[in-house]
Amino acid sequence: MSNLHHIFYVSAIFLIVLMQNPIRTHCHTNGIRPVRISAGNNNVPTNVSRVQFSEQQFLTWVSFVGSLKHSVFKSAENKLQVSYTLHVDKNNYGGDFTSIQEAIDSLPLINLERVVIKVHAGVYTEKVNIPALKSFITIEGEGADNTIVQWGDTAQTPGPRGQPLGTHGSATFAVNSPYFIAKNITFKNTTPVPAPGAVGKQAVAFRISADTAAFIGCKFLGAQDTLYDHFGRHYYKDCYIEGSVDFIFGNALSLFEGCEVHAIAQNLGAVTAQGRRNVTDDTGFSFVNCKVTGSGALYLGRAWGPFSRVVFAYTYMDDIIIPKGWYNWGDPNREMTVFYGEYKCTGPGASYAGRVSWSKELTDEEAQPFISLSFIDGFEWVQV
């Protein structure tokens, strides 16, 4: 191997390691130590009550949250200038490929330039996986109603070695690389709504397991566990998400703006199951200017993670929302650590009167960190 080839090889390996190893930031709560208020504590100002002082402490924390970058990786540096475009047509009418996976497989092992894969109208019955090193891919359909990718695996479907795929492996479309964009396309898991209490029927339509992904005008169709919002910072704009139980779930940091969340629950269901596991996770879901519609009796969220965090703001809610709003996953201890907030929501399901005591009706100041692109550092990388 020549010296020049050796230098190139070492540089490529360094780049791969850098891309695949997230640089964690400190949690918002680091550096904020709540003052303990006790009979002998003189830190409470004499001109305010203990309740007022507690509220001031909380607002200090909220301001601190709003001032930080919630980075999962380093500062985002998206690439939007298109290097080249590939066409997929299932009928082979002028397309470069007849399947989406073929188009993805044709890309370099390490892809470092923006590639647009235009998927012509049609129903593509295939299971798609984008590997971790194929970054900067855009998948663009000819309208979500006209361009559909579908498959029907569940968590109990046998995998290549005969073992169940599990929820993670059940996805119709899985993305493991950063800077992914999808536009005007439907991702569907064809598994029907499972019977109440059925085991192993989790059936993911889409899994995103990477940082800085954006979805514009897309549809995600399934039943239990439709959208696995697994890991990273994500932006959903004008999307339609349909399911029955925990149909938006995972431990990502994601903003849903102008989306319709539609339930097809036969009985009891839940919109979200956010999986924040500990106080150091900078993760959570925020829904802004959305709609929650459909059937069944629905929780806004279930505390899949003990520090689960979800906010609904300016969102219309049908009368399908259970008055309590939120569920502790059968663990009362989680009521002390979750963050569930609502802000200026409307509709018959938005009444705060019956909500659980451990959720919060947010003030203007409290809602501010959750309702703009800054929640996901989007001003750095969301330009789609």
CSV table of C-alpha atoms in Angstrom, one decimal:
chain,number,residue,atom,x,y,z
A,1,MET,CA,0.0,0.0,0.0
A,2,SER,CA,1.5,3.4,-1.0
A,3,ASN,CA,1.8,6.3,1.5
A,4,LEU,CA,-1.0,8.2,-0.3
A,5,HIS,CA,-3.3,5.2,-0.2
A,6,HIS,CA,-2.5,4.7,3.5
A,7,ILE,CA,-3.3,8.3,4.3
A,8,PHE,CA,-6.6,8.1,2.5
A,9,TYR,CA,-7.5,4.8,4.2
A,10,VAL,CA,-6.7,6.2,7.7
A,11,SER,CA,-8.7,9.4,7.0
A,12,ALA,CA,-11.7,7.4,5.8
A,13,ILE,CA,-11.7,5.2,9.0
A,14,PHE,CA,-11.4,8.4,11.1
A,15,LEU,CA,-14.4,9.9,9.3
A,16,ILE,CA,-16.5,6.7,9.8
A,17,VAL,CA,-15.7,6.7,13.5
A,18,LEU,CA,-16.5,10.4,13.9
A,19,MET,CA,-19.9,10.0,12.1
A,20,GLN,CA,-20.9,6.9,14.1
A,21,ASN,CA,-19.9,8.0,17.6
A,22,PRO,CA,-22.3,10.7,19.0
A,23,ILE,CA,-20.8,13.5,21.1
A,24,ARG,CA,-23.2,13.8,24.0
A,25,THR,CA,-24.0,17.2,25.5
A,26,HIS,CA,-24.7,17.7,29.2
A,27,CYS,CA,-28.4,17.4,30.2
A,28,HIS,CA,-30.3,20.6,30.8
A,29,THR,CA,-30.5,19.8,34.5
A,30,ASN,CA,-26.7,19.7,35.0
A,31,GLY,CA,-25.8,22.9,36.8
A,32,ILE,CA,-29.3,23.5,38.1
A,33,ARG,CA,-29.6,22.4,41.7
A,34,PRO,CA,-33.0,23.0,43.2
A,35,VAL,CA,-32.9,24.8,46.6
A,36,ARG,CA,-34.2,22.7,49.4
A,37,ILE,CA,-36.9,24.7,51.3
A,38,SER,CA,-37.0,23.7,54.9
A,39,ALA,CA,-37.9,25.4,58.2
A,40,GLY,CA,-34.3,26.4,58.7
A,41,ASN,CA,-33.5,27.4,55.1
A,42,ASN,CA,-33.0,31.2,54.7
A,43,ASN,CA,-32.5,31.1,51.0
A,44,VAL,CA,-36.2,31.9,50.3
A,45,PRO,CA,-36.5,35.7,49.7
A,46,THR,CA,-38.6,37.4,52.4
A,47,ASN,CA,-40.8,39.2,49.8
A,48,VAL,CA,-42.1,36.0,48.1
A,49,SER,CA,-44.1,33.0,49.3
A,50,ARG,CA,-42.7,29.5,49.1
A,51,VAL,CA,-45.1,28.7,46.2
A,52,GLN,CA,-43.9,31.8,44.3
A,53,PHE,CA,-40.3,30.8,45.0
A,54,SER,CA,-40.9,27.3,43.7
A,55,GLU,CA,-42.4,28.7,40.5
A,56,GLN,CA,-39.4,31.0,40.1
A,57,GLN,CA,-37.1,28.0,40.4
A,58,PHE,CA,-39.1,26.2,37.7
A,59,LEU,CA,-39.0,29.1,35.3
A,60,THR,CA,-35.2,29.3,35.8
A,61,TRP,CA,-35.0,25.7,34.7
A,62,VAL,CA,-37.2,26.3,31.7
A,63,SER,CA,-35.0,29.3,30.7
A,64,PHE,CA,-32.0,27.1,31.0
A,65,VAL,CA,-33.6,24.4,28.8
A,66,GLY,CA,-34.4,26.9,26.1
A,67,SER,CA,-30.9,28.3,26.0
A,68,LEU,CA,-29.2,24.9,25.3
A,69,LYS,CA,-28.6,22.9,22.2
A,70,HIS,CA,-30.2,19.5,22.6
A,71,SER,CA,-27.5,17.9,20.4
A,72,VAL,CA,-27.4,14.2,20.0
A,73,PHE,CA,-24.4,14.5,17.7
A,74,LYS,CA,-22.1,17.4,17.0
A,75,SER,CA,-23.3,20.6,15.4
A,76,ALA,CA,-25.3,19.6,12.3
A,77,GLU,CA,-23.9,20.3,8.9
A,78,ASN,CA,-26.5,19.3,6.4
A,79,LYS,CA,-25.9,19.0,2.6
A,80,LEU,CA,-28.8,20.1,0.5
A,81,GLN,CA,-27.2,20.7,-2.9
A,82,VAL,CA,-28.1,17.6,-5.0
A,83,SER,CA,-25.2,15.7,-6.5
A,84,TYR,CA,-27.3,13.4,-8.6
A,85,THR,CA,-30.8,11.9,-8.9
A,86,LEU,CA,-31.9,8.3,-9.3
A,87,HIS,CA,-35.3,7.2,-10.5
A,88,VAL,CA,-37.3,4.2,-9.3
A,89,ASP,CA,-40.2,2.9,-11.3
A,90,LYS,CA,-41.8,-0.5,-10.4
A,91,ASN,CA,-43.0,-0.9,-14.0
A,92,ASN,CA,-39.5,-0.1,-15.4
A,93,TYR,CA,-40.9,2.8,-17.5
A,94,GLY,CA,-37.9,5.0,-17.7
A,95,GLY,CA,-36.6,4.3,-14.2
A,96,ASP,CA,-33.0,3.4,-13.3
A,97,PHE,CA,-34.3,0.7,-10.9
A,98,THR,CA,-37.5,-1.2,-10.2
A,99,SER,CA,-37.2,-1.2,-6.4
A,100,ILE,CA,-36.1,1.3,-3.8
A,101,GLN,CA,-33.7,-1.1,-2.1
A,102,GLU,CA,-31.9,-1.6,-5.5
A,103,ALA,CA,-31.4,2.1,-5.7
A,104,ILE,CA,-30.0,2.3,-2.2
A,105,ASP,CA,-27.7,-0.7,-2.8
A,106,SER,CA,-26.2,1.1,-5.8
A,107,LEU,CA,-24.8,3.9,-3.7
A,108,PRO,CA,-21.3,4.0,-2.4
A,109,LEU,CA,-20.7,2.1,0.9
A,110,ILE,CA,-19.8,5.5,2.4
A,111,ASN,CA,-22.1,8.2,0.9
A,112,LEU,CA,-21.1,11.8,1.6
A,113,GLU,CA,-23.1,13.7,-1.0
A,114,ARG,CA,-26.8,14.5,-1.3
A,115,VAL,CA,-28.6,11.9,-3.5
A,116,VAL,CA,-32.3,12.2,-4.4
A,117,ILE,CA,-34.1,9.0,-5.1
A,118,LYS,CA,-37.3,9.8,-6.9
A,119,VAL,CA,-39.9,7.1,-6.5
A,120,HIS,CA,-42.5,7.1,-9.3
A,121,ALA,CA,-46.2,6.5,-8.4
A,122,GLY,CA,-47.1,2.9,-7.5
A,123,VAL,CA,-47.3,0.4,-4.6
A,124,TYR,CA,-43.8,-1.0,-3.8
A,125,THR,CA,-44.2,-4.2,-1.8
A,126,GLU,CA,-40.7,-4.4,-0.3
A,127,LYS,CA,-38.8,-4.2,2.9
A,128,VAL,CA,-36.2,-1.4,2.8
A,129,ASN,CA,-33.1,-0.8,4.9
A,130,ILE,CA,-30.7,2.1,4.6
A,131,PRO,CA,-27.3,1.3,6.2
A,132,ALA,CA,-25.5,3.5,8.7
A,133,LEU,CA,-22.8,4.9,6.3
A,134,LYS,CA,-25.2,5.9,3.5
A,135,SER,CA,-25.9,9.4,4.6
A,136,PHE,CA,-27.6,12.4,2.8
A,137,ILE,CA,-30.3,10.4,1.1
A,138,THR,CA,-33.6,12.0,0.0
A,139,ILE,CA,-36.6,9.7,-0.9
A,140,GLU,CA,-39.2,11.6,-2.8
A,141,GLY,CA,-42.5,10.2,-4.0
A,142,GLU,CA,-45.2,11.5,-6.4
A,143,GLY,CA,-47.6,12.2,-3.6
A,144,ALA,CA,-48.3,10.2,-0.4
A,145,ASP,CA,-51.6,8.9,-1.8
A,146,ASN,CA,-49.9,7.7,-5.0
A,147,THR,CA,-46.5,6.4,-3.8
A,148,ILE,CA,-46.7,3.6,-1.2
A,149,VAL,CA,-44.0,1.4,0.3
A,150,GLN,CA,-45.5,-1.6,2.2
A,151,TRP,CA,-44.6,-4.8,4.0
A,152,GLY,CA,-46.3,-6.9,6.7
A,153,ASP,CA,-43.8,-8.1,9.3
A,154,THR,CA,-44.5,-8.1,13.1
A,155,ALA,CA,-42.4,-8.6,16.1
A,156,GLN,CA,-43.1,-12.3,16.1
A,157,THR,CA,-42.3,-12.8,12.4
A,158,PRO,CA,-39.3,-15.3,12.1
A,159,GLY,CA,-36.1,-13.7,10.9
A,160,PRO,CA,-33.4,-15.2,8.7
A,161,ARG,CA,-32.1,-17.4,11.5
A,162,GLY,CA,-35.6,-18.4,12.6
A,163,GLN,CA,-35.7,-16.1,15.6
A,164,PRO,CA,-38.5,-13.5,15.9
A,165,LEU,CA,-37.6,-10.2,14.3
A,166,GLY,CA,-38.7,-8.2,17.4
A,167,THR,CA,-40.2,-4.7,17.2
A,168,HIS,CA,-36.9,-3.2,15.9
A,169,GLY,CA,-36.7,-5.6,13.0
A,170,SER,CA,-40.4,-5.5,12.0
A,171,ALA,CA,-40.0,-2.1,10.2
A,172,THR,CA,-41.2,-1.9,6.6
A,173,PHE,CA,-38.7,1.0,6.0
A,174,ALA,CA,-35.6,1.4,8.3
A,175,VAL,CA,-33.1,4.3,8.2
A,176,ASN,CA,-29.8,4.0,10.1
A,177,SER,CA,-27.9,6.9,8.6
A,178,PRO,CA,-28.0,10.7,9.3
A,179,TYR,CA,-29.4,13.5,7.2
A,180,PHE,CA,-32.2,11.5,5.7
A,181,ILE,CA,-35.1,13.3,4.1
A,182,ALA,CA,-38.5,11.9,2.9
A,183,LYS,CA,-41.1,13.8,1.0
A,184,ASN,CA,-44.6,12.9,-0.3
A,185,ILE,CA,-44.5,9.2,0.2
A,186,THR,CA,-46.4,6.6,2.4
A,187,PHE,CA,-44.7,4.0,4.6
A,188,LYS,CA,-47.1,1.3,5.5
A,189,ASN,CA,-47.2,-1.9,7.6
A,190,THR,CA,-50.0,-4.0,6.3
A,191,THR,CA,-50.6,-5.9,9.6
A,192,PRO,CA,-54.2,-5.4,10.7
A,193,VAL,CA,-55.2,-3.9,14.1
A,194,PRO,CA,-54.4,-6.7,16.7
A,195,ALA,CA,-57.0,-7.9,19.1
A,196,PRO,CA,-56.8,-6.4,22.6
A,197,GLY,CA,-54.1,-8.1,24.6
A,198,ALA,CA,-52.5,-9.8,21.6
A,199,VAL,CA,-48.8,-10.6,22.0
A,200,GLY,CA,-46.1,-10.0,19.4
A,201,LYS,CA,-48.2,-7.9,17.1
A,202,GLN,CA,-46.0,-4.8,17.2
A,203,ALA,CA,-45.7,-3.9,13.5
A,204,VAL,CA,-43.5,-0.9,12.6
A,205,ALA,CA,-44.1,1.0,9.4
A,206,PHE,CA,-41.1,3.2,9.7
A,207,ARG,CA,-38.0,3.2,12.0
A,208,ILE,CA,-35.6,6.1,12.1
A,209,SER,CA,-32.5,5.3,14.1
A,210,ALA,CA,-30.2,8.2,13.2
A,211,ASP,CA,-29.8,11.9,13.7
A,212,THR,CA,-31.1,14.9,11.7
A,213,ALA,CA,-34.0,13.4,9.7
A,214,ALA,CA,-36.9,15.4,8.1
A,215,PHE,CA,-40.2,14.2,6.8
A,216,ILE,CA,-42.4,16.4,4.7
A,217,GLY,CA,-45.9,15.5,3.6
A,218,CYS,CA,-45.4,11.8,4.4
A,219,LYS,CA,-47.9,9.2,5.7
A,220,PHE,CA,-47.1,6.5,8.2
A,221,LEU,CA,-49.8,3.8,8.3
A,222,GLY,CA,-50.0,0.9,10.8
A,223,ALA,CA,-51.6,-0.2,14.0
A,224,GLN,CA,-49.5,-1.1,17.0
A,225,ASP,CA,-46.2,0.8,17.1
A,226,THR,CA,-46.5,2.4,13.6
A,227,LEU,CA,-43.7,5.0,13.9
A,228,TYR,CA,-40.6,4.0,15.7
A,229,ASP,CA,-39.0,7.3,16.4
A,230,HIS,CA,-36.0,5.6,17.8
A,231,PHE,CA,-33.0,7.9,18.1
A,232,GLY,CA,-31.8,11.3,17.0
A,233,ARG,CA,-33.3,14.7,16.2
A,234,HIS,CA,-36.2,14.6,13.8
A,235,TYR,CA,-38.7,17.0,12.2
A,236,TYR,CA,-42.1,16.0,10.9
A,237,LYS,CA,-44.0,18.6,8.8
A,238,ASP,CA,-47.5,18.2,7.5
A,239,CYS,CA,-47.5,14.4,8.0
A,240,TYR,CA,-50.3,11.9,8.7
A,241,ILE,CA,-49.6,9.2,11.3
A,242,GLU,CA,-52.1,6.4,11.9
A,243,GLY,CA,-52.2,3.7,14.4
A,244,SER,CA,-53.8,2.2,17.5
A,245,VAL,CA,-51.5,1.6,20.5
A,246,ASP,CA,-48.3,3.5,21.2
A,247,PHE,CA,-48.2,4.4,17.5
A,248,ILE,CA,-45.5,7.1,17.9
A,249,PHE,CA,-42.9,5.7,20.2
A,250,GLY,CA,-39.1,5.8,20.9
A,251,ASN,CA,-36.5,7.9,22.6
A,252,ALA,CA,-35.8,10.5,20.0
A,253,LEU,CA,-35.9,14.3,20.2
A,254,SER,CA,-38.6,15.2,17.7
A,255,LEU,CA,-40.9,18.1,16.6
A,256,PHE,CA,-44.2,17.3,14.9
A,257,GLU,CA,-45.6,20.4,13.2
A,258,GLY,CA,-48.9,20.6,11.4
A,259,CYS,CA,-49.4,16.8,11.5
A,260,GLU,CA,-52.6,14.8,11.8
A,261,VAL,CA,-52.4,11.9,14.3
A,262,HIS,CA,-55.2,9.5,13.6
A,263,ALA,CA,-56.3,6.7,15.9
A,264,ILE,CA,-57.8,3.4,14.6
A,265,ALA,CA,-58.0,1.8,18.1
A,266,GLN,CA,-60.8,-0.7,18.6
A,267,ASN,CA,-60.9,-0.1,22.3
A,268,LEU,CA,-58.2,1.5,24.4
A,269,GLY,CA,-55.2,3.1,22.7
A,270,ALA,CA,-52.4,5.6,23.1
A,271,VAL,CA,-50.8,8.2,20.8
A,272,THR,CA,-47.3,8.2,22.3
A,273,ALA,CA,-44.9,6.0,24.3
A,274,GLN,CA,-41.9,8.2,24.7
A,275,GLY,CA,-38.9,6.3,26.1
A,276,ARG,CA,-36.7,8.8,27.9
A,277,ARG,CA,-34.8,6.5,30.3
A,278,ASN,CA,-33.0,8.8,32.6
A,279,VAL,CA,-32.5,12.5,33.5
A,280,THR,CA,-29.4,12.7,31.2
A,281,ASP,CA,-31.4,12.0,28.1
A,282,ASP,CA,-32.1,15.1,25.9
A,283,THR,CA,-35.1,13.6,24.3
A,284,GLY,CA,-38.9,14.1,24.0
A,285,PHE,CA,-41.8,14.7,21.6
A,286,SER,CA,-43.4,18.0,20.9
A,287,PHE,CA,-46.6,18.4,18.8
A,288,VAL,CA,-47.4,21.9,17.6
A,289,ASN,CA,-50.4,22.9,15.5
A,290,CYS,CA,-51.4,19.3,15.1
A,291,LYS,CA,-54.7,17.3,15.1
A,292,VAL,CA,-55.6,14.2,17.1
A,293,THR,CA,-58.5,12.4,15.5
A,294,GLY,CA,-60.0,8.9,15.1
A,295,SER,CA,-61.7,6.2,17.1
A,296,GLY,CA,-61.4,4.4,20.4
A,297,ALA,CA,-60.5,5.8,23.8
A,298,LEU,CA,-57.1,7.3,23.7
A,299,TYR,CA,-54.3,8.3,26.1
A,300,LEU,CA,-52.1,11.2,24.8
A,301,GLY,CA,-49.2,9.3,26.1
A,302,ARG,CA,-47.9,6.3,28.2
A,303,ALA,CA,-44.8,6.6,30.2
A,304,TRP,CA,-42.7,3.9,28.4
A,305,GLY,CA,-39.6,5.5,29.9
A,306,PRO,CA,-39.5,6.6,33.6
A,307,PHE,CA,-38.6,10.2,32.5
A,308,SER,CA,-40.9,10.3,29.5
A,309,ARG,CA,-41.4,13.8,28.0
A,310,VAL,CA,-44.2,14.9,25.7
A,311,VAL,CA,-45.8,18.3,25.0
A,312,PHE,CA,-48.9,19.1,22.9
A,313,ALA,CA,-49.3,22.8,21.9
A,314,TYR,CA,-52.0,24.5,19.8
A,315,THR,CA,-53.4,21.1,19.0
A,316,TYR,CA,-57.0,20.1,18.2
A,317,MET,CA,-58.2,17.0,20.0
A,318,ASP,CA,-61.3,15.0,19.2
A,319,ASP,CA,-63.5,13.6,22.0
A,320,ILE,CA,-61.6,10.3,21.9
A,321,ILE,CA,-59.1,11.5,24.5
A,322,ILE,CA,-59.5,9.9,27.9
A,323,PRO,CA,-60.1,12.7,30.4
A,324,LYS,CA,-57.1,11.7,32.5
A,325,GLY,CA,-55.0,12.2,29.4
A,326,TRP,CA,-51.9,10.3,30.5
A,327,TYR,CA,-50.9,6.9,31.9
A,328,ASN,CA,-48.0,6.0,34.2
A,329,TRP,CA,-47.4,2.5,32.6
A,330,GLY,CA,-48.6,0.9,35.8
A,331,ASP,CA,-45.7,2.5,37.8
A,332,PRO,CA,-46.7,5.3,40.2
A,333,ASN,CA,-43.1,6.2,40.7
A,334,ARG,CA,-43.0,7.5,37.1
A,335,GLU,CA,-45.5,10.2,38.0
A,336,MET,CA,-42.7,12.0,39.8
A,337,THR,CA,-40.3,12.0,36.9
A,338,VAL,CA,-42.2,12.3,33.7
A,339,PHE,CA,-42.9,15.7,32.0
A,340,TYR,CA,-46.3,15.8,30.3
A,341,GLY,CA,-47.5,19.3,29.2
A,342,GLU,CA,-50.4,20.8,27.2
A,343,TYR,CA,-50.5,24.4,25.9
A,344,LYS,CA,-53.5,26.2,24.4
A,345,CYS,CA,-55.0,23.1,22.8
A,346,THR,CA,-58.6,23.0,21.5
A,347,GLY,CA,-61.4,20.6,20.8
A,348,PRO,CA,-63.6,18.4,22.9
A,349,GLY,CA,-60.7,16.2,24.0
A,350,ALA,CA,-58.5,19.1,25.1
A,351,SER,CA,-60.3,19.9,28.4
A,352,TYR,CA,-57.8,20.0,31.2
A,353,ALA,CA,-60.3,19.6,34.0
A,354,GLY,CA,-60.0,15.8,34.3
A,355,ARG,CA,-56.2,15.5,33.6
A,356,VAL,CA,-54.0,13.6,36.0
A,357,SER,CA,-52.4,15.8,38.7
A,358,TRP,CA,-48.9,15.0,37.5
A,359,SER,CA,-49.3,16.5,34.0
A,360,LYS,CA,-49.0,20.3,33.5
A,361,GLU,CA,-51.0,23.0,31.8
A,362,LEU,CA,-48.1,25.1,30.5
A,363,THR,CA,-47.8,28.9,30.8
A,364,ASP,CA,-46.4,30.9,27.9
A,365,GLU,CA,-42.9,30.8,29.4
A,366,GLU,CA,-43.0,27.1,30.1
A,367,ALA,CA,-44.1,26.2,26.6
A,368,GLN,CA,-41.6,28.4,24.8
A,369,PRO,CA,-38.7,25.9,24.6
A,370,PHE,CA,-40.9,23.2,23.1
A,371,ILE,CA,-42.8,25.0,20.3
A,372,SER,CA,-40.2,26.1,17.7
A,373,LEU,CA,-37.4,24.5,15.6
A,374,SER,CA,-34.9,25.4,18.4
A,375,PHE,CA,-36.3,22.4,20.3
A,376,ILE,CA,-34.4,20.1,17.9
A,377,ASP,CA,-31.7,22.6,16.9
A,378,GLY,CA,-33.6,22.8,13.6
A,379,PHE,CA,-32.3,26.2,12.5
A,380,GLU,CA,-28.9,24.4,11.9
A,381,TRP,CA,-30.2,21.6,9.6
A,382,VAL,CA,-33.9,21.8,8.7
A,383,GLN,CA,-33.9,23.5,5.3
A,384,VAL,CA,-36.0,21.2,3.2
